[in-house]
Amino acid sequence: MNQPLILAIDQGTTSSRAVVFDTSAQVLASAQQEFTQQFPADGWVEHDANEIWSSVLSTCTEVIKKTRAQGKIAAVGITNQRETTVVWNRRTAQPIHNAIVWQDRRTADLCRELRDADYEKQISRHTGLLADPYFSGTKIRWLLDHVQGARAAAEAGDLAFGTIDSFLIYKLTEGAEHATDVTNASRTMLFNIHSLEWDPEMLEMLDVPRSVLPEVRNCDDTFGFASALFTDKVPITGVLGDQHAATVGQACFAPGMLKSTYGTGNFVMLNTGSKALESEHKLLTTIAYRLNGETSYALEGSVFIAGAVIQWLRDKLHIIANASDSEAIARDAELSDVVVVPAFTGLGAPHWDAEARGAIYGLTRNSGFEQIVTAALESVCFQSRDLLNAMRADGAQVENLRVDGGLAANNWAMQRLADLLDLPVQRPINVETTVLGAAVVAGLGAGLIDSLTESGEIWQLEREFTAQMNPATRDRRLELWDTAIARTRFHTDSGH
Ligand code: ADP
């Protein structure tokens, strides 16, 4: 067979995956490989970029081999963990230091200084972000300041910075291309999301020389040929960050469409169309994607603990054996006023309370493990409702919610989500939306898929959950949650 195939690379935080699709988005082969997480100090998280590269190389090689008889790879797409920062030598392609991972908090002091110096408004206006160590900008600054000789080498033009997409493009093209896409650039704190250019004021603020930066392209541009994998010319024609790829994989192409990924944490992205909404409620403004020369913006909110609260029930409380047991327990449990606030690592958007810690409220003599399991699942739904409220307060019109990630398999939780949000919740047949999104964009870039409308047809509904709870019960439950959050925060304010 000689049909054209698409190779999609999903370079995630804990593993790298390679998947080969045909042009109707059927998966023909996939491979996955984990790599080492390094924690050199409290709050520091690093990856060896060379190890990441070898995991990508071996998973790609495996799936290319597996699908050789079924067709020929005609395009490559890349999606990746965002913000993670690599600086490498242009000549040797060797990183000068381990990659600093998005979770790394080592630049917290620098971010505090930026806030104290009143930069936050400017950062938000230009980049859509907050002054937080999460983003790449302060991580580059740290590398240039702490790796011996780095700053001089950067000034001399010998060093290249990139997020993981950019490093992979450099490796795949054997040094021919130093490029990134607008979505990854929009997470660096150096990129102006309105002019779509590196922002001179941000570069000056963080003392980052322009010479290290990659060229920024549209998601569906050509990013060179993957000569490290193929002897003939196979172009890289799709690049975008993981949450952006999931937005495409969920076919959230119209303003008002919302995707919510329930993995360890919960990442929500709302398409706001050609309009970049500036958040007054501590959400991020970001580029959803730029395809066919048109930019779609998004509002984004991240919640640190979603599926992780279920892991905690299993691994720390030992009250469930498997994550999926939580569904039947919640279904059979009597309704109670127990509320779990899973603020294990503080509260993310829209509360942003780093000092808050977890709590359980409303226990009585009747409360058993069933109520705690139920409340833990419900906490995931409540946190989504807080994000949705913040988005609405920022002027967003929300029409539907599309879910994916491990916890989206839980029917009880998805029904409760629809009930509390009072919105239809849609779960697709293919919940592997991230890698699918990378394949779709690569297909569009290579002309293998004609249009977004056509790619939207790839999305198929598996199940829709609609609100059934009576409004009085809903209001009562939301009030329980709001009170619990207020108490958790009050404790923080007075206690730390
Ligand atoms: P990640 O990509 O962050 O590793 P996944 O999308 O693989 O996460 O989802 C795994 C998470 O989902 C785990 O935290 C797990 O506890 C949770 N999870 C998986 N299945 C269920 C289920 N049926 N009910 C509740 N939680 C679940």
PDB file of C-alpha atoms and ligand atoms in Angstrom, residues 262-265 307-308 310-311 323-324 326 377 405-407 409-410, ligand 1:
ATOM      1  CA  TYR A 262      -8.720  15.532  33.472  1.00  0.00           C
ATOM      2  CA  GLY A 263      -5.388  13.851  34.056  1.00  0.00           C
ATOM      3  CA  THR A 264      -3.235  14.309  37.140  1.00  0.00           C
ATOM      4  CA  GLY A 265      -4.284  17.949  37.013  1.00  0.00           C
ATOM      5  CA  GLY A 307      -7.045  12.695  39.031  1.00  0.00           C
ATOM      6  CA  ALA A 308      -4.319  13.058  41.657  1.00  0.00           C
ATOM      7  CA  ILE A 310      -8.133   9.790  43.302  1.00  0.00           C
ATOM      8  CA  GLN A 311      -4.548   8.539  43.428  1.00  0.00           C
ATOM      9  CA  ALA A 323      -9.128   4.635  40.463  1.00  0.00           C
ATOM     10  CA  SER A 324     -12.116   3.273  38.574  1.00  0.00           C
ATOM     11  CA  SER A 326     -14.565   5.423  42.723  1.00  0.00           C
ATOM     12  CA  LEU A 377     -14.672  13.161  42.786  1.00  0.00           C
ATOM     13  CA  GLY A 405      -7.986  12.489  30.143  1.00  0.00           C
ATOM     14  CA  GLY A 406      -8.066   9.464  32.469  1.00  0.00           C
ATOM     15  CA  LEU A 407     -10.719  10.759  34.869  1.00  0.00           C
ATOM     16  CA  ALA A 409     -13.812   7.837  31.890  1.00  0.00           C
ATOM     17  CA  ASN A 410     -15.681   8.186  35.204  1.00  0.00           C
TER      18      ASN A 410
HETATM   19  P1  ADP B   1      -1.700  12.037  33.078  1.00  0.00           P
HETATM   20  O1  ADP B   1      -1.637  12.202  31.595  1.00  0.00           O
HETATM   21  O2  ADP B   1      -1.679  13.315  33.861  1.00  0.00           O
HETATM   22  O3  ADP B   1      -0.736  11.020  33.619  1.00  0.00           O
HETATM   23  P2  ADP B   1      -4.155  10.487  32.601  1.00  0.00           P
HETATM   24  O4  ADP B   1      -4.922  11.237  31.582  1.00  0.00           O
HETATM   25  O5  ADP B   1      -3.477   9.222  32.218  1.00  0.00           O
HETATM   26  O6  ADP B   1      -3.162  11.451  33.396  1.00  0.00           O
HETATM   27  O7  ADP B   1      -5.186  10.172  33.792  1.00  0.00           O
HETATM   28  C1  ADP B   1      -4.775   9.520  34.951  1.00  0.00           C
HETATM   29  C2  ADP B   1      -5.474  10.118  36.158  1.00  0.00           C
HETATM   30  O8  ADP B   1      -6.875   9.879  36.067  1.00  0.00           O
HETATM   31  C3  ADP B   1      -5.000   9.491  37.434  1.00  0.00           C
HETATM   32  O9  ADP B   1      -4.748  10.532  38.353  1.00  0.00           O
HETATM   33  C4  ADP B   1      -6.152   8.618  37.916  1.00  0.00           C
HETATM   34  O10 ADP B   1      -6.274   8.697  39.318  1.00  0.00           O
HETATM   35  C5  ADP B   1      -7.347   9.226  37.241  1.00  0.00           C
HETATM   36  N1  ADP B   1      -8.341   8.215  36.803  1.00  0.00           N
HETATM   37  C6  ADP B   1      -8.173   7.291  35.828  1.00  0.00           C
HETATM   38  N2  ADP B   1      -9.298   6.549  35.674  1.00  0.00           N
HETATM   39  C7  ADP B   1     -10.205   7.034  36.566  1.00  0.00           C
HETATM   40  C8  ADP B   1     -11.570   6.715  36.901  1.00  0.00           C
HETATM   41  N3  ADP B   1     -12.228   5.756  36.258  1.00  0.00           N
HETATM   42  N4  ADP B   1     -12.157   7.439  37.869  1.00  0.00           N
HETATM   43  C9  ADP B   1     -11.506   8.434  38.502  1.00  0.00           C
HETATM   44  N5  ADP B   1     -10.229   8.784  38.220  1.00  0.00           N
HETATM   45  C10 ADP B   1      -9.588   8.099  37.278  1.00  0.00           C
END
